[in-house]
C-alpha positions as a LaTeX table, in Angstrom:
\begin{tabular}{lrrr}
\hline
Residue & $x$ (\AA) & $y$ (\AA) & $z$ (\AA) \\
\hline
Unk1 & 0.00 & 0.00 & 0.00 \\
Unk2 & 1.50 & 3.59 & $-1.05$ \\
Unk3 & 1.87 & 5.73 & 1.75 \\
Unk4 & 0.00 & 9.06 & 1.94 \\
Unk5 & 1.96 & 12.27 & 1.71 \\
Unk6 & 0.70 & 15.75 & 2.91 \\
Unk7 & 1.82 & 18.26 & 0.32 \\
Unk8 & 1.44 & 21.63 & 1.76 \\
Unk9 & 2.47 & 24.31 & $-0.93$ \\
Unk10 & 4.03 & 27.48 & 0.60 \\
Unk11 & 4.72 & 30.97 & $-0.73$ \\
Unk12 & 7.46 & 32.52 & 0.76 \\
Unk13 & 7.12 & 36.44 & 1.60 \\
Unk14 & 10.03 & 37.71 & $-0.19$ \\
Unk15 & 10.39 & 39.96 & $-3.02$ \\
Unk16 & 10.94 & 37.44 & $-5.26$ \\
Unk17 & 8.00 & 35.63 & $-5.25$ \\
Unk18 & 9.68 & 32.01 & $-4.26$ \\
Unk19 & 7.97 & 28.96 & $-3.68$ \\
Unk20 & 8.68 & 25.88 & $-1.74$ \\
Unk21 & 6.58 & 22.50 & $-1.71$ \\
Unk22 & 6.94 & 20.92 & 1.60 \\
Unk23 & 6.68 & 17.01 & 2.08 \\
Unk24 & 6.94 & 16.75 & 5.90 \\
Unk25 & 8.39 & 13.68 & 7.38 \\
Unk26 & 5.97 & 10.66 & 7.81 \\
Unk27 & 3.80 & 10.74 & 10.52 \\
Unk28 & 5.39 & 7.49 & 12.12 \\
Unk29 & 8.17 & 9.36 & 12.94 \\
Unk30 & 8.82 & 12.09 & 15.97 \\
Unk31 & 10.33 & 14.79 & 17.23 \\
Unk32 & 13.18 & 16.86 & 15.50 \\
Unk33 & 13.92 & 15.44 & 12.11 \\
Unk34 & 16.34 & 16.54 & 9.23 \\
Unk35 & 15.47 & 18.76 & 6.70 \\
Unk36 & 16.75 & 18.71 & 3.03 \\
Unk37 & 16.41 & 21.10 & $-0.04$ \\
Unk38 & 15.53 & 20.03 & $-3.13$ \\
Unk39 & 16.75 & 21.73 & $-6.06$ \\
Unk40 & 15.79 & 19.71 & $-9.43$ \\
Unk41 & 17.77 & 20.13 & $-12.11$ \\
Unk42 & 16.30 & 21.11 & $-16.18$ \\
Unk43 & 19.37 & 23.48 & $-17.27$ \\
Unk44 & 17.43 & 26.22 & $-15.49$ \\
Unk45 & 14.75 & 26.26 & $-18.32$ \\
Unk46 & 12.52 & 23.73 & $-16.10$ \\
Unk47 & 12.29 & 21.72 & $-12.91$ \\
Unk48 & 11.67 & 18.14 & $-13.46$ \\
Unk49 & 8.96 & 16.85 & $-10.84$ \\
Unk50 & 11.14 & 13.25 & $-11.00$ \\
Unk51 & 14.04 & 15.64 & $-9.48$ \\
Unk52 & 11.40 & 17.59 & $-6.91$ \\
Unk53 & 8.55 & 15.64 & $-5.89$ \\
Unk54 & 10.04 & 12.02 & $-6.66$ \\
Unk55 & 12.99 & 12.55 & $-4.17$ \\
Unk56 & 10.57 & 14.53 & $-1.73$ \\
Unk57 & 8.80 & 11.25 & $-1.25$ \\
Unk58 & 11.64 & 9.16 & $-1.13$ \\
Unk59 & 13.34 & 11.77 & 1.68 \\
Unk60 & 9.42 & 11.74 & 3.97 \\
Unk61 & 9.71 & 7.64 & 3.99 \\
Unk62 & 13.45 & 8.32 & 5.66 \\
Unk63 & 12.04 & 10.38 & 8.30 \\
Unk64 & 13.09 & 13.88 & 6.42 \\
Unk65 & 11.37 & 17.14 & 5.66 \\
Unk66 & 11.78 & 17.80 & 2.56 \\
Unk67 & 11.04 & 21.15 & 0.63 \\
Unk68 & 11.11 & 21.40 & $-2.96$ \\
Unk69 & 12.39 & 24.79 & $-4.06$ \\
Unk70 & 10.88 & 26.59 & $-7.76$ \\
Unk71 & 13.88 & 29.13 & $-8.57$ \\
Unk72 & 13.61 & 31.00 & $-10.85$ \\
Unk73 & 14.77 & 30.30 & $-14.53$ \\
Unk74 & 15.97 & 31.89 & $-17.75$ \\
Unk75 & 15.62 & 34.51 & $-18.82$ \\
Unk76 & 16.25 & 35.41 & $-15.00$ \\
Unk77 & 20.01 & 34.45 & $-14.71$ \\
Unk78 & 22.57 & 34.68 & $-11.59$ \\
Unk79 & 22.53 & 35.61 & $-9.47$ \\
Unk80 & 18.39 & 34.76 & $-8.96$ \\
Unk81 & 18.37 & 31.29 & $-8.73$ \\
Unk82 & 20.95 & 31.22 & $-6.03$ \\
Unk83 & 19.13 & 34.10 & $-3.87$ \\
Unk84 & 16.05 & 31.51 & $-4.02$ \\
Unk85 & 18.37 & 28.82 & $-3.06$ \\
Unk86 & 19.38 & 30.49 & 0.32 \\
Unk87 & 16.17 & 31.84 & 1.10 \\
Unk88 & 15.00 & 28.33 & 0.94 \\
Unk89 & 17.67 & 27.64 & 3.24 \\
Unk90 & 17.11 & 30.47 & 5.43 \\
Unk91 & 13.26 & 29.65 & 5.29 \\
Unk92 & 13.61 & 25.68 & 6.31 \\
Unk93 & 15.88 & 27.21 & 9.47 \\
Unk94 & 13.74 & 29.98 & 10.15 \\
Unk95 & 10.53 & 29.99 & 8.69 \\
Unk96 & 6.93 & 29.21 & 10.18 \\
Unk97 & 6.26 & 26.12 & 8.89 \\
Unk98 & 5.82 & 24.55 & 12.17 \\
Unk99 & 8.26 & 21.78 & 12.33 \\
Unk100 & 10.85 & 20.71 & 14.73 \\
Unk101 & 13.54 & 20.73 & 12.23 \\
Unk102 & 16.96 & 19.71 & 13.31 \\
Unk103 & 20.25 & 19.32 & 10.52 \\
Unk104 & 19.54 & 20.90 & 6.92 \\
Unk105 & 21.18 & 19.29 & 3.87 \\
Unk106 & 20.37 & 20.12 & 0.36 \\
Unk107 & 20.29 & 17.83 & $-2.78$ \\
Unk108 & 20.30 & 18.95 & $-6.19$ \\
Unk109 & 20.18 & 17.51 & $-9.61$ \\
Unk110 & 22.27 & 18.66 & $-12.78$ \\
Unk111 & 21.82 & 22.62 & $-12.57$ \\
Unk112 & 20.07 & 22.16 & $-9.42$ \\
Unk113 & 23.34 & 20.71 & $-7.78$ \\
Unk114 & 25.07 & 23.52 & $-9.56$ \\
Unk115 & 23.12 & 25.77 & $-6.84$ \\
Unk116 & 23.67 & 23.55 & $-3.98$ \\
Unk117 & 27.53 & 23.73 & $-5.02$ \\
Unk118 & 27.41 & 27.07 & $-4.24$ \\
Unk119 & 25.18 & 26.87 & $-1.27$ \\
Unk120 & 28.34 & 24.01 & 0.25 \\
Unk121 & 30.71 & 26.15 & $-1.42$ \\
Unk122 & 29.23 & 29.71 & 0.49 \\
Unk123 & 30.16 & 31.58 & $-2.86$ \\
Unk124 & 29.49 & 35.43 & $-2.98$ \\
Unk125 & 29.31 & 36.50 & $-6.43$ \\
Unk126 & 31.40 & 39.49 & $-7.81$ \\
Unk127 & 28.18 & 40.79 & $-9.49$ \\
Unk128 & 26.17 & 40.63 & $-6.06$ \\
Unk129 & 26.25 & 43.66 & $-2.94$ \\
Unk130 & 25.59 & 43.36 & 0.59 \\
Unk131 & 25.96 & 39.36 & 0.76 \\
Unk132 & 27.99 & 38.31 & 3.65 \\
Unk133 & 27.66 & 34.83 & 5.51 \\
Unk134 & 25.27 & 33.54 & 3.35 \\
Unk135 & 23.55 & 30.28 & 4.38 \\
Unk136 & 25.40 & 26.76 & 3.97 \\
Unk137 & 23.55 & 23.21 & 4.36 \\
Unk138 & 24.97 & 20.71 & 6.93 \\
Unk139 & 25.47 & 18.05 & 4.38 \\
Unk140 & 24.96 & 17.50 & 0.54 \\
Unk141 & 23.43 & 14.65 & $-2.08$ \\
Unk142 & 24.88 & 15.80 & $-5.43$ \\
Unk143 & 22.92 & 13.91 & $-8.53$ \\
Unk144 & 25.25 & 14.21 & $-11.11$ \\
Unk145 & 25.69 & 17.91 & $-10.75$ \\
Unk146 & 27.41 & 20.23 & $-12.53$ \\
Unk147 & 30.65 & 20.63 & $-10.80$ \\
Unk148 & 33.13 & 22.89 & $-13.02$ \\
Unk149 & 31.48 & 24.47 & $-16.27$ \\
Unk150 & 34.76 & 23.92 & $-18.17$ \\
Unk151 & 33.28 & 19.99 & $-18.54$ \\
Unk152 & 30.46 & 21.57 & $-20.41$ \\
Unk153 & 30.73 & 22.16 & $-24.79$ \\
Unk154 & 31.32 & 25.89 & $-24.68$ \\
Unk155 & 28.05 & 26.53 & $-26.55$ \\
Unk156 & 26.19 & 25.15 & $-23.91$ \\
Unk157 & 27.84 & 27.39 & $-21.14$ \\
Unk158 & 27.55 & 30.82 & $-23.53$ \\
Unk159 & 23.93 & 29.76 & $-23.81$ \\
Unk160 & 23.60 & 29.46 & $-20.66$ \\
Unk161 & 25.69 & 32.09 & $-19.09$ \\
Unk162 & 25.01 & 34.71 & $-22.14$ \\
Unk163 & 26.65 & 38.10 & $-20.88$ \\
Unk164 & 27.41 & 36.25 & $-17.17$ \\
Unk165 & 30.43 & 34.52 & $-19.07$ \\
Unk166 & 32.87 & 36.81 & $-17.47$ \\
Unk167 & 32.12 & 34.96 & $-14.25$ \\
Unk168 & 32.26 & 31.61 & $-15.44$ \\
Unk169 & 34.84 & 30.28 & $-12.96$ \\
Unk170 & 32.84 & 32.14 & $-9.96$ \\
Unk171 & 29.75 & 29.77 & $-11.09$ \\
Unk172 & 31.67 & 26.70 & $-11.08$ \\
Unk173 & 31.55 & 25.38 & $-7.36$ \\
Unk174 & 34.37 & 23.44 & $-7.43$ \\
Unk175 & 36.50 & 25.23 & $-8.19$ \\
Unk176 & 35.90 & 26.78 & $-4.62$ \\
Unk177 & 35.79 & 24.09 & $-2.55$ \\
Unk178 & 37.71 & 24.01 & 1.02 \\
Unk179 & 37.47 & 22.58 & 4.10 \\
Unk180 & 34.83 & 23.91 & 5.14 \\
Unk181 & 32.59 & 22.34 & 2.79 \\
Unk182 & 30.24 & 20.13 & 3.89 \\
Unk183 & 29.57 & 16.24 & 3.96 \\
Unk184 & 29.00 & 14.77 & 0.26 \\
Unk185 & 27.43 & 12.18 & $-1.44$ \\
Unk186 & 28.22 & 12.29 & $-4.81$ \\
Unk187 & 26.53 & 9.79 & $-7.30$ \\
Unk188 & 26.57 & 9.62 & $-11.42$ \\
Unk189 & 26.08 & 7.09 & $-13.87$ \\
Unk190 & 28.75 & 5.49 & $-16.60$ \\
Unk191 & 26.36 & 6.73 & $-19.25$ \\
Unk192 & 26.29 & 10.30 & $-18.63$ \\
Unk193 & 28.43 & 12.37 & $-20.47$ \\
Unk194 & 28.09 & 15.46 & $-18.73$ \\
Unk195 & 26.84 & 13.64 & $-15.22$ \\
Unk196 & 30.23 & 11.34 & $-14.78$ \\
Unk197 & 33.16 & 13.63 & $-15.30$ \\
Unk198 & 31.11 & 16.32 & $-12.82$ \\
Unk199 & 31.15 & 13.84 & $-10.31$ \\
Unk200 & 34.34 & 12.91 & $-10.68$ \\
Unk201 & 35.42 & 16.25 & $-10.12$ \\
Unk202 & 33.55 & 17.21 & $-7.32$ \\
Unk203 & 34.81 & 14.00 & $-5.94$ \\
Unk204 & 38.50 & 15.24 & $-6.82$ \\
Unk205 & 37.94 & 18.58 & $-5.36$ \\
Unk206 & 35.94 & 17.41 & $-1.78$ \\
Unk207 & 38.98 & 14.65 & $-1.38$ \\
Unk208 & 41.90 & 17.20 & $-1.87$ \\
Unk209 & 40.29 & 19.21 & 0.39 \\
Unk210 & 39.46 & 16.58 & 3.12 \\
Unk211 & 35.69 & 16.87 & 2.84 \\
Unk212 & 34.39 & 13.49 & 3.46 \\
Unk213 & 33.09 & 12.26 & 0.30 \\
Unk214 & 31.15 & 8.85 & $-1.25$ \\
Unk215 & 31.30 & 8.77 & $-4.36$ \\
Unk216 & 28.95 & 6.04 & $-6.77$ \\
Unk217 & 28.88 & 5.28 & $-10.20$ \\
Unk218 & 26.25 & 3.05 & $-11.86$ \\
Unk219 & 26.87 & 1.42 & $-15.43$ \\
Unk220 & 23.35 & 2.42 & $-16.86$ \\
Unk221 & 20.97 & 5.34 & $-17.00$ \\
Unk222 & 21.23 & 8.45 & $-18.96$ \\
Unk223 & 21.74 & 12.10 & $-17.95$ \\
Unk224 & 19.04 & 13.28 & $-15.67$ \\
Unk225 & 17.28 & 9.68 & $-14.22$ \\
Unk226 & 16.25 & 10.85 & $-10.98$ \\
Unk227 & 15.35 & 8.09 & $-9.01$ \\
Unk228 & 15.70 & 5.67 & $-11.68$ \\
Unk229 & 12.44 & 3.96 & $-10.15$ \\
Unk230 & 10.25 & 5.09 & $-13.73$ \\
Unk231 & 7.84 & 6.46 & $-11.81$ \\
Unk232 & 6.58 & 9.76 & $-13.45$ \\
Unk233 & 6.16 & 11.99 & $-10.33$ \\
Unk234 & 3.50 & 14.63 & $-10.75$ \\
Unk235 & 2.09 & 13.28 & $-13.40$ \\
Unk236 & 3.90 & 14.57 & $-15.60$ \\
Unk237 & 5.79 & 12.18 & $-18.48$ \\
Unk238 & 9.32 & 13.79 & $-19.33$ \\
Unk239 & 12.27 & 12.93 & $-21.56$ \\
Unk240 & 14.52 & 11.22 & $-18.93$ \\
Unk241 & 12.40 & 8.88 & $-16.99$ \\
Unk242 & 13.39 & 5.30 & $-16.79$ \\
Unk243 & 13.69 & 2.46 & $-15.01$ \\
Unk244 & 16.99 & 0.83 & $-13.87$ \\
Unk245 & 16.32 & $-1.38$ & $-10.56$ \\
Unk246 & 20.38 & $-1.07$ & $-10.20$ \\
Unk247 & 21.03 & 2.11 & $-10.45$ \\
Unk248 & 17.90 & 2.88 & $-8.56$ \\
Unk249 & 19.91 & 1.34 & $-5.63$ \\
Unk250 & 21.68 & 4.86 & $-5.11$ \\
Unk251 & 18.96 & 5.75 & $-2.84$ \\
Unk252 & 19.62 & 2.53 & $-0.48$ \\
Unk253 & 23.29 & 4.09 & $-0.78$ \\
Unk254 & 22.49 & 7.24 & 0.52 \\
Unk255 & 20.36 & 6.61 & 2.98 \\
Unk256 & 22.88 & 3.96 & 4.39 \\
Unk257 & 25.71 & 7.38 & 4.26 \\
Unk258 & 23.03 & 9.91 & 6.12 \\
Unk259 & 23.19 & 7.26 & 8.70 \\
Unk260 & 26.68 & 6.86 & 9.06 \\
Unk261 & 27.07 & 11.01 & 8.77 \\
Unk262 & 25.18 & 11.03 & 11.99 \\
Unk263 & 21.80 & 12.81 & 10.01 \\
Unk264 & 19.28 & 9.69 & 10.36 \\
Unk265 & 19.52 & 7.64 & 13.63 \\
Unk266 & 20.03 & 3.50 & 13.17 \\
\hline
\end{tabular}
């Protein structure tokens, strides 16, 4: 029998309009809990529900709030999506949605864990004024995320960047990663051609640094698989949903690595 899920959809009372989806823990379980971030990926153009509300589900059966963030898109360009990243942050620490909420992690997808990059990372950038001590998450699940934007075709990043390419290193969160960088669980597949070489970078950069990292690579699923259950989360078909029972197994991964970080109890 599936397990019942209360969605409560939240508008956050900033000035730029964000919105979080919140999938509280379920009810079996008590007092304080984790809290995570969800921040699909969809080159900033869209936000996959397989990447939002399919992992939102998955985090509520492990005992975690999880709230799934809308940033904004294109044409709205950096630094907006990250100023809706740590106002989700700052919201799931601060904010009045009534829950006991104890450690905060963050996982993102693709693009999305190109924003929780520079959530670990605390990056300021040089095009931003009056950010100081911005929010960073207690620990991180990276989905083959977008690590350095030199690993991408340089069309892609102009497209993407357009008159931001001056600042392309600044958006590239590994290239600022130090010790104080949080917890990591890094996961790709051997299929993905822009998913495995991020991951083996941010895996590169976290270890040089002494972050404690886990990193997993699966033989088979393309670029962008989510959970890799099939499952079409929202109702909404899209381009990258499939089904690969092993490399659906990440989640058993991860969930056995939030419990030896210390984030979910045995």
């Amino acid at each position: 029998m599936e397990a019942s899920y209360r969605k409560v959809a939240t508008a956050i009372p900033t000035p730029i309009s964000q919105k979080i989806t919140l999938y509280p823990a379920e009810d079996r379980f008590f007092g304080p809990r984790p809290a995570v971030l969800v921040l699909p990926g969809g080159g900033f153009r869209e936000l996959p529900p397989h990447e939002g509300e399919g992992y939102a589900r998955w985090l509520s059966g492990l005992g975690i709030h999880a709230f799934v963030l809308s940033y904004r898109l294109l044409p709205d360009r950096f630094p907006a999506p990250l100023e809706d990243a740590r106002a989700g942050l700052d919201h799931i620490r601060n904010g009045d949605h009534g829950l006991d909420v104890g450690r905060v992690g963050v996982i993102g997808s693709s693009a999305g864990g190109q924003l929780a990059g520079l959530l670990m990372t605390g990056r300021v950038l040089s095009i931003e004024e009056g950010v100081a001590d911005p929010p960073r998450p207690d620990f991180a699940i990276l989905a083959y995320a977008l690590a350095d934007l030199d690993l991408l075709p340089p069309p892609v990043v102009e497209n993407l960047l357009g008159d931001l390419l001056p600042i392309k290193d600044e958006l590239s969160p590994a290239k600022h990663v130090d010790a104080s960088v949080c917890p990591t669980f890094v996961w790709a597949t051997a299929q993905d051609p822009p998913g495995l070489p991020n991951a083996l970078e941010w895996t590169r950069a976290l270890a040089a640094a002494a972050v404690p990292v886990e990193l997993h690579v699966y033989p088979g699923g393309s670029h962008g698989i989510g959970l890799a259950d099939g499952v079409e989360y929202g109702g909404q078909p899209h381009k990258f949903i499939a089904r690969e029972p092993h490399t659906a197994s990440w989640t058993t991964a991860c969930a056995a690595w939030l419990r030896r970080e210390g984030v979910l109890a045995d």
